[in-house]
Short mmCIF file of C-alpha atoms and ligand atoms in Angstrom, two decimals:
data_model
loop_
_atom_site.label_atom_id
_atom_site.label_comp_id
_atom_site.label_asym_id
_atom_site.label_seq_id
_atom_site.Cartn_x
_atom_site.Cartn_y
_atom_site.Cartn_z
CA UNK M 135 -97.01 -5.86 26.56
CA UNK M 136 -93.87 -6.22 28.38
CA UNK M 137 -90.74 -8.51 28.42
CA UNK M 138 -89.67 -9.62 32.27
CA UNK M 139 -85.87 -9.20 33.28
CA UNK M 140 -84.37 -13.01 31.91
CA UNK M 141 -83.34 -15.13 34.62
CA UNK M 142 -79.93 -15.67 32.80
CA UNK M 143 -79.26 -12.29 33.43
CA UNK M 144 -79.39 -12.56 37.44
CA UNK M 145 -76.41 -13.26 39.47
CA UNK M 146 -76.88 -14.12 43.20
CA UNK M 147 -73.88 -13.50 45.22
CA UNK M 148 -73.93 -15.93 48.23
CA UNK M 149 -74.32 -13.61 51.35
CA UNK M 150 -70.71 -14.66 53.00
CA UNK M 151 -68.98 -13.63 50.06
CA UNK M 152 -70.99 -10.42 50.47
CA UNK M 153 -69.88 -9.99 53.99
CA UNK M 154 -66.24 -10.66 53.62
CA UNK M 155 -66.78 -7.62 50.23
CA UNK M 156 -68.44 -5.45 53.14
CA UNK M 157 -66.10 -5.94 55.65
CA UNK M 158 -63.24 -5.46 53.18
CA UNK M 159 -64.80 -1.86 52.54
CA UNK M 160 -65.06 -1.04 55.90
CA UNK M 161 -61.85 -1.66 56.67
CA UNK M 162 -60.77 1.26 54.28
CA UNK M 163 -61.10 4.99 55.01
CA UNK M 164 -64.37 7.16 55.07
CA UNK M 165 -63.09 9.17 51.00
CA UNK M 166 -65.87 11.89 49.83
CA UNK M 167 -67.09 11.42 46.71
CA UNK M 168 -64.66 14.10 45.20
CA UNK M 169 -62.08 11.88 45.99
CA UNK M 170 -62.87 9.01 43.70
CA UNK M 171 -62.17 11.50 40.54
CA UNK M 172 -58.96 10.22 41.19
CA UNK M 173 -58.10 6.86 39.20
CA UNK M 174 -55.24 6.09 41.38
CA UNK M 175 -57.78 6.08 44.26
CA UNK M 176 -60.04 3.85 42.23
CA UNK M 177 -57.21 1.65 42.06
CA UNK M 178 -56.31 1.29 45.25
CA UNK M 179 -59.86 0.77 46.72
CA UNK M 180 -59.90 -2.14 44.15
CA UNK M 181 -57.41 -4.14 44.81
CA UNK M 182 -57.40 -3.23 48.98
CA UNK M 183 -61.54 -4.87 48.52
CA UNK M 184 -60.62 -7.48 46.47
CA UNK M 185 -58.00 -8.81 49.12
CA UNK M 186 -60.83 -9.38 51.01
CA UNK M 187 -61.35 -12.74 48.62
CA UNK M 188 -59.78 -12.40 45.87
CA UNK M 189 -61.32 -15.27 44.14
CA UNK M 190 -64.86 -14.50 45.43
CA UNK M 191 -64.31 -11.06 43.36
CA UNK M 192 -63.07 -12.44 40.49
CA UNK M 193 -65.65 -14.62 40.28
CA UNK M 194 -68.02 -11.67 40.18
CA UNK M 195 -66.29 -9.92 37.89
CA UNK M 196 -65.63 -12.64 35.70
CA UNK M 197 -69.44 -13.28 36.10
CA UNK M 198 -70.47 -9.75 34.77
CA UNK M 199 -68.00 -9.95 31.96
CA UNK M 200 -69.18 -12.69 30.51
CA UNK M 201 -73.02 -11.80 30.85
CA UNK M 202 -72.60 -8.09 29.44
CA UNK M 203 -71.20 -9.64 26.17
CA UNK M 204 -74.15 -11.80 24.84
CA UNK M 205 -77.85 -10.81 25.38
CA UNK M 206 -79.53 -8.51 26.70
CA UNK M 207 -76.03 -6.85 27.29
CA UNK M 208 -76.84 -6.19 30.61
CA UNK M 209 -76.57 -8.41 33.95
CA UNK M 210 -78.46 -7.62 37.32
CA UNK M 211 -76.47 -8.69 40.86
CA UNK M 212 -79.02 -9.35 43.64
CA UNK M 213 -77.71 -10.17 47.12
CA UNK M 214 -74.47 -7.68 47.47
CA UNK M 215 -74.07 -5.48 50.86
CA UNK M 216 -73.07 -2.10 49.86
CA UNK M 217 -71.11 0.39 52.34
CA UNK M 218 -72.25 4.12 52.70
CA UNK M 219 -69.78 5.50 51.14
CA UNK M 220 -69.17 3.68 48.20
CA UNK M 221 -66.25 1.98 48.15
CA UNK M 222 -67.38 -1.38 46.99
CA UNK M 223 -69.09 0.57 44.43
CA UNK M 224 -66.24 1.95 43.56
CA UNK M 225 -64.10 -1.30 43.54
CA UNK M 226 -66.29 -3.69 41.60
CA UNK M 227 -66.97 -0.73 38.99
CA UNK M 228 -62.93 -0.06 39.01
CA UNK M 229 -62.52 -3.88 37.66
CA UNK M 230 -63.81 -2.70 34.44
CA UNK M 231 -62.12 0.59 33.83
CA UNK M 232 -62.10 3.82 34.79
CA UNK M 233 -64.61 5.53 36.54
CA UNK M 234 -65.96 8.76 34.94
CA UNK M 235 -68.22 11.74 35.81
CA UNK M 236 -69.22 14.96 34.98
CA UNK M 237 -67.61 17.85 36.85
CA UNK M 238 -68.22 17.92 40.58
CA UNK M 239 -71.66 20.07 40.99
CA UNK M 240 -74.14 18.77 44.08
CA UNK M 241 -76.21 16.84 44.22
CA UNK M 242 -76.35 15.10 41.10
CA UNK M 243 -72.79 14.94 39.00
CA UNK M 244 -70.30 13.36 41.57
CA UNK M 245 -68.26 10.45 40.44
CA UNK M 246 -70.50 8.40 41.65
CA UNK M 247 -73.52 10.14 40.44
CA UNK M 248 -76.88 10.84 42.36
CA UNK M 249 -79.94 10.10 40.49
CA UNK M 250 -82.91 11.82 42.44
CA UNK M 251 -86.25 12.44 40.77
CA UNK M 252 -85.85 16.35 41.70
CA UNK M 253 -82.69 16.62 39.19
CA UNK M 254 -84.06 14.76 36.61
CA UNK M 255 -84.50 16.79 33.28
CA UNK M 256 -88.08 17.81 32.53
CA UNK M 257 -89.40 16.91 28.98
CA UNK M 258 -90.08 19.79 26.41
CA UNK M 259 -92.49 16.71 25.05
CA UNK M 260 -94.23 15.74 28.16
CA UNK M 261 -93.04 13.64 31.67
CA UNK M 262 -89.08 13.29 31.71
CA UNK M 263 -86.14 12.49 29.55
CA UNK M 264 -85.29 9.78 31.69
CA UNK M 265 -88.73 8.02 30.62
CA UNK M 266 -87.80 7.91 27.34
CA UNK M 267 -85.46 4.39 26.42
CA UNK M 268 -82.12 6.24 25.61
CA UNK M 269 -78.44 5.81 25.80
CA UNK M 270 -76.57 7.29 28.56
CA UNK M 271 -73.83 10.69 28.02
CA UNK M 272 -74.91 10.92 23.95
CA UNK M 273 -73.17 14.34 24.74
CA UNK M 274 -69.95 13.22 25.58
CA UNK M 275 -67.08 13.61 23.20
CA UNK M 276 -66.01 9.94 24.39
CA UNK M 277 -69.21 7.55 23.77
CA UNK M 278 -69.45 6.13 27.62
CA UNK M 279 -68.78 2.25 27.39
CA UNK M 280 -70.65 0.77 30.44
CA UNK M 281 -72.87 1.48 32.91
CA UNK M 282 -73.43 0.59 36.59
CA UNK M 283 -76.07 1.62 38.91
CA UNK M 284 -77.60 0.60 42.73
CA UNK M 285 -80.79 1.35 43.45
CA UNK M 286 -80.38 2.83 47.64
CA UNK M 287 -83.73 3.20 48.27
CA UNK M 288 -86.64 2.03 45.37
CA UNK M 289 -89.50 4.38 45.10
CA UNK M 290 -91.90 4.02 48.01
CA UNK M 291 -95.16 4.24 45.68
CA UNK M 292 -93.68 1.38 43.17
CA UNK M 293 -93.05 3.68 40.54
CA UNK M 294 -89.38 3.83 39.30
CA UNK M 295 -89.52 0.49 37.52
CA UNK M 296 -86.54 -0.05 35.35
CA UNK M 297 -86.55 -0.50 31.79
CA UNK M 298 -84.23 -1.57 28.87
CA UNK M 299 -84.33 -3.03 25.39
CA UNK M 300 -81.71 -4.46 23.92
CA UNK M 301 -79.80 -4.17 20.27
CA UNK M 302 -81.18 -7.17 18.88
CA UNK M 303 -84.55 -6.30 19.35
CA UNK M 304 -83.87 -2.79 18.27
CA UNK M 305 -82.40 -3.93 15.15
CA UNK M 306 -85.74 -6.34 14.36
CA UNK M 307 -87.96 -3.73 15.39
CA UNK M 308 -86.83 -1.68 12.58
CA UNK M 309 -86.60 -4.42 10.21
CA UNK M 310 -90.08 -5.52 10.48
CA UNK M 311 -91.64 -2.53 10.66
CA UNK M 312 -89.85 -0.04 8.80
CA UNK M 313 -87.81 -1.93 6.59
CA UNK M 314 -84.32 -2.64 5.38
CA UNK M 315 -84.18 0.79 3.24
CA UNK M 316 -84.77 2.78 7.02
CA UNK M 317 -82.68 0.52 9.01
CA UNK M 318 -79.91 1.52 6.11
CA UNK M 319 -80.55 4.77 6.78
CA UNK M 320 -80.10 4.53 10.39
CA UNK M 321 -76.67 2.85 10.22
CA UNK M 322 -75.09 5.35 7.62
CA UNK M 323 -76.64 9.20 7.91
CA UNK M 324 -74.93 10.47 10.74
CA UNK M 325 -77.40 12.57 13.37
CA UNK M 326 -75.62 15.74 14.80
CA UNK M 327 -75.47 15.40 18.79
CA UNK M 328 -75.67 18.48 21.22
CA UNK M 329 -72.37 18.47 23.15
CA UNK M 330 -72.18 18.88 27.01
CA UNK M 331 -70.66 22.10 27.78
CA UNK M 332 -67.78 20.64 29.39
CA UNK M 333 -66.87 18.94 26.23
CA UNK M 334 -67.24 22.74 24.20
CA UNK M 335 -70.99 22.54 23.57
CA UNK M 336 -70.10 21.55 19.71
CA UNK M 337 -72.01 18.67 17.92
CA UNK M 338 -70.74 15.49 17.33
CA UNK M 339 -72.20 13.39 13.95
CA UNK M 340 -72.44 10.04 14.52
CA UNK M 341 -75.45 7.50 13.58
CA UNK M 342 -77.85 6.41 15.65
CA UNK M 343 -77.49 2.06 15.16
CA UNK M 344 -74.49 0.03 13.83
CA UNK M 345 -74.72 -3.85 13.59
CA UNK M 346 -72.83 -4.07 16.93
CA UNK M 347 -74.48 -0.30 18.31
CA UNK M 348 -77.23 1.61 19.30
CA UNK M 349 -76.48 5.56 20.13
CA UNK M 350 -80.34 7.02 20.76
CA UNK M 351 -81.49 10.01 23.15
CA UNK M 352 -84.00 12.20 20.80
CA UNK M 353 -83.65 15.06 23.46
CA UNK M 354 -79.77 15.56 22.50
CA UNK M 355 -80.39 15.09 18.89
CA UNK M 356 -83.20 17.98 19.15
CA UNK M 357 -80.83 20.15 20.94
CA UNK M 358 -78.27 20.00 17.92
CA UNK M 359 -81.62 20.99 15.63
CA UNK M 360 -83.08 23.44 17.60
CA UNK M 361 -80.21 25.38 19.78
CA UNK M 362 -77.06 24.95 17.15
CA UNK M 363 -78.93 24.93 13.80
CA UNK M 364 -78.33 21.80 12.81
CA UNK M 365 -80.29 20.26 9.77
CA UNK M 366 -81.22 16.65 8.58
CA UNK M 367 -83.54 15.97 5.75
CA UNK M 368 -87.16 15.67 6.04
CA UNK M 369 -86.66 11.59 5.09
CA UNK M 370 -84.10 11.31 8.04
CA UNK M 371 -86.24 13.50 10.75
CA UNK M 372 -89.32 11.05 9.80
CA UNK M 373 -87.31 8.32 10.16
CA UNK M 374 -86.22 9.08 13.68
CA UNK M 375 -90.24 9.83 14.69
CA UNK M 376 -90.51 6.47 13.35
CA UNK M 377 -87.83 4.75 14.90
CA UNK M 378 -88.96 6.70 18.29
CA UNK M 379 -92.36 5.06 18.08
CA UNK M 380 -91.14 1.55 16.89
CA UNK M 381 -88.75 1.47 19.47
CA UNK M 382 -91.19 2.46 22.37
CA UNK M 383 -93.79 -0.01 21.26
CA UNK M 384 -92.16 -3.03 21.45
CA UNK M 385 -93.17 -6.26 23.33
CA UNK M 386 -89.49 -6.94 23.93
CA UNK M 387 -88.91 -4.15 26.12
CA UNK M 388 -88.30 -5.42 29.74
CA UNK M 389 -89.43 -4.43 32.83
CA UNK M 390 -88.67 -4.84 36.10
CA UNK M 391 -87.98 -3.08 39.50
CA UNK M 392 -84.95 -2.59 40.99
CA UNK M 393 -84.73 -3.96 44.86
CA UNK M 394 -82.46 -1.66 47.48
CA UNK M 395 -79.16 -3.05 47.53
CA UNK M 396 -79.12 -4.68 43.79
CA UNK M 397 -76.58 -3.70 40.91
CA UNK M 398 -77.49 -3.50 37.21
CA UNK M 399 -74.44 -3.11 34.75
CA UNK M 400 -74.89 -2.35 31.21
CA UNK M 401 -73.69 -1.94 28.18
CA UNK M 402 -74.27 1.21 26.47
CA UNK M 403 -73.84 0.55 23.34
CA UNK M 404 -75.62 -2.28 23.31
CA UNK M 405 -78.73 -1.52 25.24
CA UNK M 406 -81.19 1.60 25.60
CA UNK M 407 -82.93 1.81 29.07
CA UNK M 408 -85.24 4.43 30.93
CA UNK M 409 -87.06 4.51 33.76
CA UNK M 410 -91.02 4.41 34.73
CA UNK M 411 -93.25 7.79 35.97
CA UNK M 412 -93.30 8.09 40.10
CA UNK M 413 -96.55 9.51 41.23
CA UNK M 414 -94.51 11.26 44.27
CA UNK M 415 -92.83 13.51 41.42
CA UNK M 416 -89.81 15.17 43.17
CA UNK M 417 -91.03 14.57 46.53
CA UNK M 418 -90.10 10.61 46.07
CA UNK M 419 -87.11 9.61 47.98
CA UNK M 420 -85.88 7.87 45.20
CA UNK M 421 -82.09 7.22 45.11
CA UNK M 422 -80.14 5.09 42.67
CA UNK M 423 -75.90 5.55 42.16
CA UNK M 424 -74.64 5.41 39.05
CA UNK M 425 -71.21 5.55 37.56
CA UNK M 426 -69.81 5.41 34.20
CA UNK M 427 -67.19 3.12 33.24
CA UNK M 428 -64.78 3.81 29.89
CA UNK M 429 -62.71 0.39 29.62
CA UNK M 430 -60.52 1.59 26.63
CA UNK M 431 -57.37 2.90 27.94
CA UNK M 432 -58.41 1.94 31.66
CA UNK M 433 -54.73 1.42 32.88
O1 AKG X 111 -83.35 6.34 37.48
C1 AKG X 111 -83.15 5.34 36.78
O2 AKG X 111 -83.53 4.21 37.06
C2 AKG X 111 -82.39 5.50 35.49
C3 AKG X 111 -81.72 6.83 35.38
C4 AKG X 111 -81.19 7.09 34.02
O3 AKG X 111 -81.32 6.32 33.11
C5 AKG X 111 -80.46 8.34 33.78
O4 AKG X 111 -80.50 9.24 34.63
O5 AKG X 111 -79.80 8.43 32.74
FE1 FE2 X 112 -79.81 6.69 31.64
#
């Protein structure tokens, strides 16, 4: 069983205020997606789009703030009118910090990042990481504050559904069924965390849930144990199979599918999300942008 997507997470922008937010982006030049690396760019593409109507964007912004910080930590914007090349992207996501990305290698890691079905990361375990719930860029040095992704075109067969689960379900999940002693366990035993190679391919020990955060992505956490050696105790690896099944069991997971044009931004520390199998495999024409969004030390 299934949770749907909470109405008091939706926002509906009112389609003028979408317009004058399109028009606004067009009025700017065509940038390439290499461009946007640069914060100063960010910066100006923000404020140049929120001329446009300045109150109508603060309103949105303003909106998003406030819905990110209570439950489910995540807010989804139906009704926006996005331009090609991602400038309003760029703006709205620029209102919250800086914009972040792996280093520039096509198609997929761009600063505004291409999520395709063909460079998706097969599963050693079966399907593909990104069916698992997890937390986005466990392999950063920097834990990635927020997330914020379009869906350009859904999945023609239906598949593709989105899917998230918030902390506070996490958090009672583990309670009920495995206890106070594991959910201890959880919050102080730091897990060791394959680093991305841009970030010196170390590990990084952090735990995997705090009363205000959830860090999760098994895949990243078996790297560290398989390619760099890493140990845990037996008690600690059966308590992450156990958390692993808890947490993919639960009614309180939500699903829903993600309409062309709409935006859903996230918390990532507060949320775990993943997406549903597509029967069209790589052959889907699938495409969802993404960006990541550090707040902390944004100016
Ligand atoms: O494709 C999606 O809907 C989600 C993608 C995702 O979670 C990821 O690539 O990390
Ligand atoms: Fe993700």
């Amino acid at each position: 069983m299934l949770a749907p997507f909470p109405d008091r997470a939706r926002i509906n922008i009112p389609p003028a205020l979408a317009g004058e937010l399109l028009e606004g982006a067009e009025r700017l030049p065509l940038y390439e997606n290499k461009d946007f690396y640069a914060p100063e760019l960010q910066t100006l593409v923000h404020s140049r789009i929120r001329e446009a109507d300045p109150d109508g964007f603060d309103w949105i912004v303003n909106l998003i703030r406030e819905r990110i910080a209570q439950w489910p930590y995540c807010v989804l914007l139906q009704g926006l009118r996005f331009d090609e090349r991602h400038r309003l992207f760029v703006a709205l996501n620029r209102a919250f910090g800086k914009l972040i990305g792996l280093p520039y290698e096509e198609p997929r890691a761009q600063l505004v990042h291409y999520i395709q079905p063909a460079t998706d990361i097969r599963s050693s375990r079966g399907g593909l990481e990104v069916e698992r719930l997890h937390t986005d860029a466990v392999d950063w040095e920097i834990p990635i504050e927020l997330i914020s992704m379009v869906c350009v075109r859904p999945d023609a067969g239906g598949g593709g559904r989105s899917r998230v689960l918030d902390l506070d379900a996490i958090r009672d999940e583990v309670k009920t069924h495995l206890g106070t002693d594991t959910l201890e366990l959880l919050e102080t035993e730091p897990v060791p965390w394959q680093l991305h190679a841009c970030w010196g391919g170390g590990l990084k020990w952090r735990p995997v849930l705090s009363e205000s955060s959830i860090c999760w992505r098994r895949y990243t956490i078996n790297l560290a144990l398989d390619v760099n050696g890493a140990k845990l105790s037996d008690e600690m690896l059966a308590s992450l199979d156990a958390f692993e099944e808890v947490i993919t069991a639960s009614s309180h997971i939500m699903d829903f599918m993600m309409q062309e044009g709409e935006l859903l931004f996230s918390d990532n520390r507060k949320q775990i999300h993943a997406r549903t199998a597509i029967a069209a495999g790589d052959a889907s024409n699938r495409l969802m942008i993404r960006s990541w969004i550090n707040a902390t030390g944004a100016e």
